[in-house]
Amino acid sequence: MNTANKLTMLRVILIPVFLLSLYLWYPGSNYLALGIFILASITDFIDGYIARHYNQTTDFGKFMDPLADKLLVFAAMFWFVDLGFMPAMVVFVVLVRELAVSGMRMVAADKGKVIAAGWSGKVKTASTMVSLCLMFLHLGPVVNKVCWMVILVTTVYSGIEYFVKNADVFKGSMK
């Protein structure tokens, strides 16, 4: 197992630790959860860099890296919904976008086309991670609202961009 895949597996292992820290409910436990979330988020950027820069891209990494990212983000988002810090509708929109883009990538792959992550998808991921980190700091309802609105807007924008840029994937399949 190469370094990039080891970092991805570290992120997977950190997810249950992150979830446990969310539900410890002692003063400061949200800071522990934030620290774990930041560490896991950083491994996402580092493993991607290593995989591309040192040619460590594998099928395992192509599958597990985005899955680990989604599990980490959804774990945090569901917790914020549970606390009343984020509307469930935001999580629903993010989930729909992720499923739609994944489905489009499967159709494209079946046709021999690879759809790489676009710039807006990278911005969406980074802004989501930063927004969730800010929400862990409990800076108040206004900051929370701004954060989940940033997540919502970047998610919708990047989803639309993926479908517009790759509309050719569906040509001839609506007959």
Tab-separated table of N, CA and C in Angstrom:
chain	number	residue	atom	x	y	z
A	1	MET	N	0.855	-1.172	0.000
A	1	MET	CA	0.000	0.000	0.000
A	1	MET	C	0.905	1.241	0.000
A	2	ASN	N	0.637	2.144	-0.953
A	2	ASN	CA	1.483	3.326	-1.072
A	2	ASN	C	1.094	4.403	-0.046
A	3	THR	N	1.871	5.466	0.005
A	3	THR	CA	1.682	6.527	0.999
A	3	THR	C	0.328	7.209	0.850
A	4	ALA	N	-0.069	7.514	-0.378
A	4	ALA	CA	-1.354	8.184	-0.597
A	4	ALA	C	-2.504	7.322	-0.060
A	5	ASN	N	-2.471	6.031	-0.326
A	5	ASN	CA	-3.532	5.136	0.154
A	5	ASN	C	-3.495	4.982	1.675
A	6	LYS	N	-2.308	5.017	2.255
A	6	LYS	CA	-2.205	4.955	3.721
A	6	LYS	C	-2.858	6.181	4.354
A	7	LEU	N	-2.662	7.345	3.746
A	7	LEU	CA	-3.289	8.562	4.263
A	7	LEU	C	-4.811	8.500	4.122
A	8	THR	N	-5.277	7.934	3.021
A	8	THR	CA	-6.718	7.756	2.843
A	8	THR	C	-7.264	6.830	3.918
A	9	MET	N	-6.553	5.737	4.195
A	9	MET	CA	-7.005	4.807	5.236
A	9	MET	C	-6.951	5.453	6.620
A	10	LEU	N	-5.971	6.308	6.850
A	10	LEU	CA	-5.929	7.044	8.118
A	10	LEU	C	-7.198	7.885	8.265
A	11	ARG	N	-7.614	8.539	7.180
A	11	ARG	CA	-8.838	9.345	7.215
A	11	ARG	C	-10.049	8.468	7.527
A	12	VAL	N	-10.105	7.296	6.941
A	12	VAL	CA	-11.213	6.370	7.210
A	12	VAL	C	-11.222	5.971	8.685
A	13	ILE	N	-10.047	5.692	9.237
A	13	ILE	CA	-9.937	5.311	10.654
A	13	ILE	C	-10.317	6.482	11.562
A	14	LEU	N	-9.996	7.703	11.136
A	14	LEU	CA	-10.306	8.876	11.948
A	14	LEU	C	-11.813	9.175	12.010
A	15	ILE	N	-12.583	8.699	11.056
A	15	ILE	CA	-14.019	9.016	11.029
A	15	ILE	C	-14.743	8.498	12.273
A	16	PRO	N	-14.597	7.215	12.666
A	16	PRO	CA	-15.276	6.801	13.903
A	16	PRO	C	-14.724	7.498	15.148
A	17	VAL	N	-13.423	7.817	15.142
A	17	VAL	CA	-12.842	8.557	16.261
A	17	VAL	C	-13.477	9.953	16.319
A	18	PHE	N	-13.640	10.563	15.166
A	18	PHE	CA	-14.305	11.859	15.062
A	18	PHE	C	-15.735	11.769	15.593
A	19	LEU	N	-16.467	10.759	15.174
A	19	LEU	CA	-17.854	10.593	15.635
A	19	LEU	C	-17.917	10.393	17.149
A	20	LEU	N	-17.020	9.583	17.666
A	20	LEU	CA	-16.969	9.390	19.122
A	20	LEU	C	-16.716	10.705	19.843
A	21	SER	N	-15.790	11.494	19.323
A	21	SER	CA	-15.470	12.759	19.979
A	21	SER	C	-16.641	13.737	19.931
A	22	LEU	N	-17.489	13.626	18.922
A	22	LEU	CA	-18.652	14.504	18.829
A	22	LEU	C	-19.640	14.251	19.965
A	23	TYR	N	-19.728	13.017	20.386
A	23	TYR	CA	-20.750	12.651	21.360
A	23	TYR	C	-20.202	12.459	22.775
A	24	LEU	N	-18.982	12.916	23.033
A	24	LEU	CA	-18.423	12.822	24.380
A	24	LEU	C	-19.104	13.791	25.338
A	25	TRP	N	-19.498	14.928	24.846
A	25	TRP	CA	-20.231	15.937	25.614
A	25	TRP	C	-19.550	16.362	26.903
A	26	TYR	N	-18.310	16.670	26.847
A	26	TYR	CA	-17.660	17.310	27.983
A	26	TYR	C	-17.128	18.649	27.479
A	27	PRO	N	-16.910	19.596	28.392
A	27	PRO	CA	-16.434	20.906	27.941
A	27	PRO	C	-15.169	20.773	27.090
A	28	GLY	N	-15.226	21.347	25.917
A	28	GLY	CA	-14.078	21.308	25.018
A	28	GLY	C	-14.088	20.137	24.048
A	29	SER	N	-15.064	19.229	24.154
A	29	SER	CA	-15.060	18.073	23.244
A	29	SER	C	-15.250	18.501	21.793
A	30	ASN	N	-15.925	19.645	21.581
A	30	ASN	CA	-16.069	20.105	20.198
A	30	ASN	C	-14.714	20.517	19.621
A	31	TYR	N	-13.778	20.953	20.475
A	31	TYR	CA	-12.441	21.296	19.984
A	31	TYR	C	-11.643	20.045	19.631
A	32	LEU	N	-11.852	18.977	20.388
A	32	LEU	CA	-11.232	17.702	20.035
A	32	LEU	C	-11.772	17.232	18.686
A	33	ALA	N	-13.094	17.302	18.534
A	33	ALA	CA	-13.719	16.914	17.259
A	33	ALA	C	-13.191	17.784	16.122
A	34	LEU	N	-13.067	19.085	16.368
A	34	LEU	CA	-12.533	19.998	15.354
A	34	LEU	C	-11.107	19.605	14.971
A	35	GLY	N	-10.282	19.302	15.967
A	35	GLY	CA	-8.902	18.895	15.686
A	35	GLY	C	-8.838	17.641	14.834
A	36	ILE	N	-9.677	16.669	15.151
A	36	ILE	CA	-9.716	15.427	14.368
A	36	ILE	C	-10.215	15.722	12.957
A	37	PHE	N	-11.241	16.567	12.856
A	37	PHE	CA	-11.791	16.930	11.549
A	37	PHE	C	-10.730	17.625	10.695
A	38	ILE	N	-9.990	18.549	11.297
A	38	ILE	CA	-8.935	19.262	10.564
A	38	ILE	C	-7.848	18.292	10.115
A	39	LEU	N	-7.419	17.413	11.018
A	39	LEU	CA	-6.404	16.426	10.660
A	39	LEU	C	-6.878	15.550	9.497
A	40	ALA	N	-8.107	15.073	9.588
A	40	ALA	CA	-8.651	14.232	8.515
A	40	ALA	C	-8.764	15.021	7.216
A	41	SER	N	-9.187	16.279	7.302
A	41	SER	CA	-9.316	17.115	6.102
A	41	SER	C	-7.962	17.366	5.453
A	42	ILE	N	-6.950	17.590	6.278
A	42	ILE	CA	-5.605	17.819	5.741
A	42	ILE	C	-5.093	16.579	5.019
A	43	THR	N	-5.404	15.390	5.553
A	43	THR	CA	-4.950	14.172	4.860
A	43	THR	C	-5.561	14.077	3.468
A	44	ASP	N	-6.766	14.639	3.295
A	44	ASP	CA	-7.403	14.633	1.974
A	44	ASP	C	-6.548	15.401	0.971
A	45	PHE	N	-6.107	16.585	1.346
A	45	PHE	CA	-5.299	17.390	0.432
A	45	PHE	C	-3.920	16.782	0.224
A	46	ILE	N	-3.319	16.252	1.292
A	46	ILE	CA	-1.968	15.688	1.186
A	46	ILE	C	-1.971	14.411	0.344
A	47	ASP	N	-2.951	13.526	0.576
A	47	ASP	CA	-2.925	12.277	-0.200
A	47	ASP	C	-3.178	12.539	-1.679
A	48	GLY	N	-4.021	13.528	-1.989
A	48	GLY	CA	-4.248	13.881	-3.394
A	48	GLY	C	-2.983	14.416	-4.044
A	49	TYR	N	-2.265	15.262	-3.315
A	49	TYR	CA	-1.009	15.810	-3.828
A	49	TYR	C	0.006	14.692	-4.057
A	50	ILE	N	0.153	13.832	-3.060
A	50	ILE	CA	1.125	12.736	-3.170
A	50	ILE	C	0.778	11.804	-4.324
A	51	ALA	N	-0.505	11.477	-4.432
A	51	ALA	CA	-0.928	10.553	-5.498
A	51	ALA	C	-0.598	11.115	-6.881
A	52	ARG	N	-0.863	12.408	-7.077
A	52	ARG	CA	-0.591	13.013	-8.385
A	52	ARG	C	0.893	13.298	-8.594
A	53	HIS	N	1.537	13.871	-7.587
A	53	HIS	CA	2.926	14.306	-7.729
A	53	HIS	C	3.900	13.131	-7.835
A	54	TYR	N	3.624	12.060	-7.099
A	54	TYR	CA	4.532	10.909	-7.084
A	54	TYR	C	3.967	9.700	-7.833
A	55	ASN	N	2.974	9.969	-8.665
A	55	ASN	CA	2.373	8.927	-9.505
A	55	ASN	C	1.932	7.712	-8.670
A	56	GLN	N	1.216	7.984	-7.583
A	56	GLN	CA	0.716	6.917	-6.718
A	56	GLN	C	-0.805	6.738	-6.869
A	57	THR	N	-1.333	7.139	-8.002
A	57	THR	CA	-2.762	6.989	-8.251
A	57	THR	C	-3.083	5.506	-8.446
A	58	THR	N	-4.075	5.016	-7.703
A	58	THR	CA	-4.496	3.615	-7.809
A	58	THR	C	-6.013	3.560	-7.912
A	59	ASP	N	-6.527	2.425	-8.360
A	59	ASP	CA	-7.977	2.235	-8.402
A	59	ASP	C	-8.557	2.278	-6.992
A	60	PHE	N	-7.824	1.708	-6.029
A	60	PHE	CA	-8.263	1.751	-4.630
A	60	PHE	C	-8.413	3.201	-4.176
A	61	GLY	N	-7.427	4.027	-4.467
A	61	GLY	CA	-7.465	5.436	-4.077
A	61	GLY	C	-8.575	6.199	-4.782
A	62	LYS	N	-8.788	5.892	-6.066
A	62	LYS	CA	-9.856	6.557	-6.819
A	62	LYS	C	-11.226	6.260	-6.214
A	63	PHE	N	-11.371	5.069	-5.649
A	63	PHE	CA	-12.637	4.686	-5.019
A	63	PHE	C	-12.718	5.183	-3.575
A	64	MET	N	-11.682	4.899	-2.793
A	64	MET	CA	-11.755	5.127	-1.350
A	64	MET	C	-11.595	6.593	-0.964
A	65	ASP	N	-10.771	7.352	-1.682
A	65	ASP	CA	-10.549	8.752	-1.320
A	65	ASP	C	-11.842	9.564	-1.338
A	66	PRO	N	-12.613	9.561	-2.427
A	66	PRO	CA	-13.854	10.348	-2.394
A	66	PRO	C	-14.871	9.791	-1.395
A	67	LEU	N	-14.869	8.484	-1.196
A	67	LEU	CA	-15.791	7.899	-0.221
A	67	LEU	C	-15.451	8.372	1.188
A	68	ALA	N	-14.176	8.360	1.532
A	68	ALA	CA	-13.744	8.829	2.853
A	68	ALA	C	-14.107	10.300	3.047
A	69	ASP	N	-13.917	11.103	2.006
A	69	ASP	CA	-14.270	12.523	2.089
A	69	ASP	C	-15.755	12.702	2.377
A	70	LYS	N	-16.572	11.980	1.640
A	70	LYS	CA	-18.035	12.104	1.809
A	70	LYS	C	-18.452	11.652	3.201
A	71	LEU	N	-17.892	10.554	3.685
A	71	LEU	CA	-18.259	10.060	5.015
A	71	LEU	C	-17.890	11.071	6.100
A	72	LEU	N	-16.717	11.660	5.985
A	72	LEU	CA	-16.282	12.655	6.961
A	72	LEU	C	-17.202	13.876	6.949
A	73	VAL	N	-17.466	14.408	5.776
A	73	VAL	CA	-18.307	15.602	5.653
A	73	VAL	C	-19.732	15.321	6.112
A	74	PHE	N	-20.292	14.200	5.695
A	74	PHE	CA	-21.671	13.895	6.092
A	74	PHE	C	-21.778	13.631	7.592
A	75	ALA	N	-20.761	13.040	8.184
A	75	ALA	CA	-20.777	12.831	9.638
A	75	ALA	C	-20.894	14.176	10.354
A	76	ALA	N	-20.096	15.145	9.929
A	76	ALA	CA	-20.149	16.479	10.546
A	76	ALA	C	-21.480	17.154	10.257
A	77	MET	N	-21.940	17.077	9.023
A	77	MET	CA	-23.181	17.757	8.665
A	77	MET	C	-24.383	17.175	9.412
A	78	PHE	N	-24.448	15.858	9.524
A	78	PHE	CA	-25.567	15.254	10.258
A	78	PHE	C	-25.549	15.672	11.725
A	79	TRP	N	-24.350	15.808	12.285
A	79	TRP	CA	-24.247	16.248	13.674
A	79	TRP	C	-24.764	17.679	13.821
A	80	PHE	N	-24.401	18.542	12.868
A	80	PHE	CA	-24.887	19.915	12.923
A	80	PHE	C	-26.403	19.991	12.730
A	81	VAL	N	-26.943	19.109	11.917
A	81	VAL	CA	-28.408	19.038	11.786
A	81	VAL	C	-29.004	18.608	13.121
A	82	ASP	N	-28.403	17.609	13.737
A	82	ASP	CA	-28.867	17.106	15.033
A	82	ASP	C	-28.891	18.216	16.088
A	83	LEU	N	-27.903	19.101	16.044
A	83	LEU	CA	-27.828	20.207	17.001
A	83	LEU	C	-28.737	21.380	16.635
A	84	GLY	N	-29.274	21.366	15.416
A	84	GLY	CA	-30.094	22.481	14.955
A	84	GLY	C	-29.276	23.623	14.375
A	85	PHE	N	-28.003	23.355	14.055
A	85	PHE	CA	-27.123	24.394	13.503
A	85	PHE	C	-27.202	24.482	11.983
A	86	MET	N	-27.788	23.464	11.357
A	86	MET	CA	-27.855	23.404	9.899
A	86	MET	C	-29.181	22.753	9.511
A	87	PRO	N	-29.874	23.313	8.519
A	87	PRO	CA	-31.114	22.669	8.075
A	87	PRO	C	-30.824	21.348	7.350
A	88	ALA	N	-31.688	20.378	7.562
A	88	ALA	CA	-31.535	19.078	6.896
A	88	ALA	C	-31.579	19.239	5.380
A	89	MET	N	-32.271	20.255	4.895
A	89	MET	CA	-32.372	20.502	3.456
A	89	MET	C	-30.991	20.703	2.837
A	90	VAL	N	-30.075	21.316	3.566
A	90	VAL	CA	-28.719	21.521	3.047
A	90	VAL	C	-28.036	20.173	2.841
A	91	VAL	N	-28.166	19.300	3.815
A	91	VAL	CA	-27.559	17.967	3.700
A	91	VAL	C	-28.196	17.212	2.533
A	92	PHE	N	-29.502	17.358	2.367
A	92	PHE	CA	-30.198	16.695	1.262
A	92	PHE	C	-29.647	17.176	-0.081
A	93	VAL	N	-29.476	18.482	-0.244
A	93	VAL	CA	-28.959	19.024	-1.502
A	93	VAL	C	-27.539	18.520	-1.757
A	94	VAL	N	-26.708	18.509	-0.726
A	94	VAL	CA	-25.337	18.010	-0.877
A	94	VAL	C	-25.369	16.527	-1.274
A	95	LEU	N	-26.223	15.757	-0.630
A	95	LEU	CA	-26.336	14.331	-0.937
A	95	LEU	C	-26.797	14.108	-2.381
A	96	VAL	N	-27.800	14.858	-2.816
A	96	VAL	CA	-28.297	14.733	-4.190
A	96	VAL	C	-27.201	15.074	-5.183
A	97	ARG	N	-26.461	16.144	-4.920
A	97	ARG	CA	-25.377	16.533	-5.821
A	97	ARG	C	-24.321	15.440	-5.913
A	98	GLU	N	-23.934	14.893	-4.762
A	98	GLU	CA	-22.906	13.852	-4.753
A	98	GLU	C	-23.375	12.605	-5.502
A	99	LEU	N	-24.613	12.195	-5.272
A	99	LEU	CA	-25.142	11.022	-5.973
A	99	LEU	C	-25.267	11.278	-7.472
A	100	ALA	N	-25.719	12.482	-7.848
A	100	ALA	CA	-25.880	12.807	-9.264
A	100	ALA	C	-24.528	12.832	-9.986
A	101	VAL	N	-23.533	13.475	-9.369
A	101	VAL	CA	-22.210	13.543	-9.997
A	101	VAL	C	-21.590	12.149	-10.073
A	102	SER	N	-21.748	11.361	-9.021
A	102	SER	CA	-21.220	9.984	-9.049
A	102	SER	C	-21.904	9.171	-10.139
A	103	GLY	N	-23.203	9.323	-10.260
A	103	GLY	CA	-23.936	8.617	-11.318
A	103	GLY	C	-23.479	9.033	-12.699
A	104	MET	N	-23.280	10.330	-12.890
A	104	MET	CA	-22.801	10.829	-14.174
A	104	MET	C	-21.413	10.268	-14.478
A	105	ARG	N	-20.561	10.190	-13.462
A	105	ARG	CA	-19.222	9.634	-13.672
A	105	ARG	C	-19.295	8.162	-14.055
A	106	MET	N	-20.251	7.429	-13.484
A	106	MET	CA	-20.406	6.012	-13.845
A	106	MET	C	-20.847	5.864	-15.295
A	107	VAL	N	-21.786	6.695	-15.727
A	107	VAL	CA	-22.238	6.652	-17.120
A	107	VAL	C	-21.078	7.001	-18.042
A	108	ALA	N	-20.325	8.036	-17.675
A	108	ALA	CA	-19.174	8.444	-18.489
A	108	ALA	C	-18.138	7.330	-18.557
A	109	ALA	N	-17.856	6.699	-17.426
A	109	ALA	CA	-16.875	5.610	-17.395
A	109	ALA	C	-17.314	4.455	-18.291
A	110	ASP	N	-18.606	4.192	-18.296
A	110	ASP	CA	-19.144	3.127	-19.154
A	110	ASP	C	-18.905	3.448	-20.627
A	111	LYS	N	-18.819	4.733	-20.949
A	111	LYS	CA	-18.564	5.166	-22.321
A	111	LYS	C	-17.081	5.413	-22.576
A	112	GLY	N	-16.235	5.083	-21.596
A	112	GLY	CA	-14.797	5.254	-21.757
A	112	GLY	C	-14.301	6.658	-21.490
A	113	LYS	N	-15.121	7.484	-20.856
A	113	LYS	CA	-14.732	8.864	-20.569
A	113	LYS	C	-14.496	9.016	-19.067
A	114	VAL	N	-13.427	9.720	-18.720
A	114	VAL	CA	-13.133	9.999	-17.320
A	114	VAL	C	-13.465	11.464	-17.060
A	115	ILE	N	-14.251	11.706	-16.023
A	115	ILE	CA	-14.581	13.081	-15.641
A	115	ILE	C	-13.768	13.414	-14.393
A	116	ALA	N	-12.771	14.230	-14.592
A	116	ALA	CA	-11.905	14.630	-13.480
A	116	ALA	C	-12.603	15.700	-12.645
A	117	ALA	N	-12.135	15.842	-11.420
A	117	ALA	CA	-12.677	16.891	-10.554
A	117	ALA	C	-12.361	18.242	-11.171
A	118	GLY	N	-13.379	19.082	-11.261
A	118	GLY	CA	-13.211	20.422	-11.814
A	118	GLY	C	-12.833	21.416	-10.729
A	119	TRP	N	-12.490	22.615	-11.166
A	119	TRP	CA	-12.098	23.661	-10.231
A	119	TRP	C	-13.219	23.959	-9.239
A	120	SER	N	-14.451	24.043	-9.715
A	120	SER	CA	-15.560	24.377	-8.816
A	120	SER	C	-15.778	23.275	-7.781
A	121	GLY	N	-15.505	22.038	-8.141
A	121	GLY	CA	-15.608	20.940	-7.180
A	121	GLY	C	-14.561	21.053	-6.085
A	122	LYS	N	-13.373	21.485	-6.472
A	122	LYS	CA	-12.307	21.677	-5.479
A	122	LYS	C	-12.637	22.858	-4.550
A	123	VAL	N	-13.189	23.919	-5.127
A	123	VAL	CA	-13.614	25.067	-4.318
A	123	VAL	C	-14.738	24.640	-3.367
A	124	LYS	N	-15.664	23.838	-3.883
A	124	LYS	CA	-16.765	23.340	-3.053
A	124	LYS	C	-16.226	22.536	-1.879
A	125	THR	N	-15.288	21.653	-2.136
A	125	THR	CA	-14.722	20.825	-1.073
A	125	THR	C	-14.002	21.690	-0.040
A	126	ALA	N	-13.157	22.587	-0.494
A	126	ALA	CA	-12.402	23.436	0.429
A	126	ALA	C	-13.332	24.342	1.237
A	127	SER	N	-14.306	24.962	0.582
A	127	SER	CA	-15.206	25.863	1.304
A	127	SER	C	-16.093	25.091	2.272
A	128	THR	N	-16.447	23.862	1.926
A	128	THR	CA	-17.235	23.027	2.842
A	128	THR	C	-16.416	22.693	4.081
A	129	MET	N	-15.178	22.289	3.883
A	129	MET	CA	-14.317	21.945	5.019
A	129	MET	C	-14.098	23.153	5.931
A	130	VAL	N	-13.817	24.309	5.347
A	130	VAL	CA	-13.592	25.517	6.145
A	130	VAL	C	-14.879	25.916	6.869
A	131	SER	N	-15.997	25.870	6.175
A	131	SER	CA	-17.278	26.235	6.789
A	131	SER	C	-17.613	25.321	7.962
A	132	LEU	N	-17.396	24.032	7.790
A	132	LEU	CA	-17.675	23.100	8.883
A	132	LEU	C	-16.748	23.362	10.065
A	133	CYS	N	-15.483	23.678	9.786
A	133	CYS	CA	-14.550	24.013	10.871
A	133	CYS	C	-15.041	25.233	11.644
A	134	LEU	N	-15.489	26.253	10.938
A	134	LEU	CA	-16.014	27.450	11.607
A	134	LEU	C	-17.236	27.116	12.460
A	135	MET	N	-18.066	26.219	11.969
A	135	MET	CA	-19.265	25.857	12.731
A	135	MET	C	-18.905	25.138	14.030
A	136	PHE	N	-17.800	24.412	14.039
A	136	PHE	CA	-17.357	23.746	15.274
A	136	PHE	C	-16.975	24.747	16.362
A	137	LEU	N	-16.661	25.962	15.979
A	137	LEU	CA	-16.248	26.973	16.946
A	137	LEU	C	-17.433	27.624	17.657
A	138	HIS	N	-18.643	27.276	17.229
A	138	HIS	CA	-19.870	27.808	17.859
A	138	HIS	C	-19.824	29.331	17.961
A	139	LEU	N	-19.647	29.989	16.817
A	139	LEU	CA	-19.535	31.446	16.778
A	139	LEU	C	-20.895	32.136	16.707
A	140	GLY	N	-21.953	31.371	16.707
A	140	GLY	CA	-23.288	31.941	16.729
A	140	GLY	C	-24.110	31.587	15.500
A	141	PRO	N	-25.405	31.821	15.593
A	141	PRO	CA	-26.314	31.430	14.512
A	141	PRO	C	-26.067	32.157	13.196
A	142	VAL	N	-25.612	33.407	13.252
A	142	VAL	CA	-25.355	34.141	12.001
A	142	VAL	C	-24.189	33.502	11.253
A	143	VAL	N	-23.117	33.183	11.956
A	143	VAL	CA	-21.960	32.535	11.323
A	143	VAL	C	-22.364	31.165	10.792
A	144	ASN	N	-23.128	30.412	11.577
A	144	ASN	CA	-23.590	29.101	11.112
A	144	ASN	C	-24.389	29.231	9.823
A	145	LYS	N	-25.280	30.209	9.785
A	145	LYS	CA	-26.107	30.391	8.587
A	145	LYS	C	-25.250	30.741	7.379
A	146	VAL	N	-24.306	31.643	7.559
A	146	VAL	CA	-23.402	32.003	6.459
A	146	VAL	C	-22.649	30.755	5.992
A	147	CYS	N	-22.175	29.945	6.939
A	147	CYS	CA	-21.412	28.733	6.591
A	147	CYS	C	-22.258	27.756	5.793
A	148	TRP	N	-23.473	27.441	6.275
A	148	TRP	CA	-24.253	26.462	5.522
A	148	TRP	C	-24.755	27.035	4.204
A	149	MET	N	-24.893	28.363	4.116
A	149	MET	CA	-25.263	28.963	2.827
A	149	MET	C	-24.103	28.867	1.834
A	150	VAL	N	-22.869	29.050	2.321
A	150	VAL	CA	-21.693	28.881	1.462
A	150	VAL	C	-21.638	27.440	0.953
A	151	ILE	N	-21.866	26.491	1.848
A	151	ILE	CA	-21.875	25.080	1.454
A	151	ILE	C	-22.943	24.840	0.395
A	152	LEU	N	-24.131	25.369	0.616
A	152	LEU	CA	-25.246	25.176	-0.310
A	152	LEU	C	-24.948	25.785	-1.678
A	153	VAL	N	-24.490	27.019	-1.703
A	153	VAL	CA	-24.240	27.712	-2.975
A	153	VAL	C	-23.116	27.036	-3.758
A	154	THR	N	-22.006	26.719	-3.101
A	154	THR	CA	-20.889	26.092	-3.827
A	154	THR	C	-21.261	24.685	-4.299
A	155	THR	N	-22.084	23.995	-3.526
A	155	THR	CA	-22.530	22.657	-3.921
A	155	THR	C	-23.407	22.731	-5.170
A	156	VAL	N	-24.384	23.623	-5.159
A	156	VAL	CA	-25.289	23.753	-6.306
A	156	VAL	C	-24.520	24.224	-7.535
A	157	TYR	N	-23.678	25.232	-7.359
A	157	TYR	CA	-22.913	25.752	-8.497
A	157	TYR	C	-22.038	24.667	-9.122
A	158	SER	N	-21.289	23.955	-8.284
A	158	SER	CA	-20.379	22.941	-8.835
A	158	SER	C	-21.163	21.802	-9.479
A	159	GLY	N	-22.308	21.453	-8.911
A	159	GLY	CA	-23.143	20.405	-9.516
A	159	GLY	C	-23.644	20.817	-10.889
A	160	ILE	N	-24.132	22.049	-10.994
A	160	ILE	CA	-24.602	22.549	-12.294
A	160	ILE	C	-23.451	22.578	-13.289
A	161	GLU	N	-22.289	23.060	-12.845
A	161	GLU	CA	-21.136	23.131	-13.743
A	161	GLU	C	-20.739	21.745	-14.268
A	162	TYR	N	-20.731	20.744	-13.394
A	162	TYR	CA	-20.399	19.387	-13.832
A	162	TYR	C	-21.339	18.921	-14.929
A	163	PHE	N	-22.635	19.160	-14.741
A	163	PHE	CA	-23.606	18.676	-15.717
A	163	PHE	C	-23.557	19.470	-17.016
A	164	VAL	N	-23.331	20.773	-16.936
A	164	VAL	CA	-23.238	21.587	-18.153
A	164	VAL	C	-21.988	21.205	-18.946
A	165	LYS	N	-20.851	21.091	-18.268
A	165	LYS	CA	-19.589	20.772	-18.954
A	165	LYS	C	-19.564	19.352	-19.516
A	166	ASN	N	-20.371	18.473	-18.954
A	166	ASN	CA	-20.324	17.073	-19.371
A	166	ASN	C	-21.660	16.579	-19.918
A	167	ALA	N	-22.445	17.489	-20.469
A	167	ALA	CA	-23.765	17.138	-21.004
A	167	ALA	C	-23.665	16.093	-22.113
A	168	ASP	N	-22.522	16.070	-22.816
A	168	ASP	CA	-22.340	15.112	-23.901
A	168	ASP	C	-22.389	13.663	-23.419
A	169	VAL	N	-22.190	13.442	-22.139
A	169	VAL	CA	-22.241	12.077	-21.575
A	169	VAL	C	-23.622	11.461	-21.802
A	170	PHE	N	-24.643	12.315	-21.807
A	170	PHE	CA	-26.008	11.809	-21.907
A	170	PHE	C	-26.585	11.880	-23.317
A	171	LYS	N	-25.806	12.375	-24.275
A	171	LYS	CA	-26.296	12.438	-25.662
A	171	LYS	C	-26.578	11.044	-26.178
A	172	GLY	N	-27.750	10.905	-26.762
A	172	GLY	CA	-28.137	9.631	-27.336
A	172	GLY	C	-28.664	8.628	-26.323
A	173	SER	N	-28.683	8.975	-25.048
A	173	SER	CA	-29.154	8.015	-24.047
A	173	SER	C	-30.577	8.308	-23.598
A	174	MET	N	-31.228	9.271	-24.213
A	174	MET	CA	-32.593	9.621	-23.827
A	174	MET	C	-33.605	9.067	-24.820
A	175	LYS	N	-33.187	8.203	-25.717
A	175	LYS	CA	-34.087	7.657	-26.745
A	175	LYS	C	-34.955	6.560	-26.201
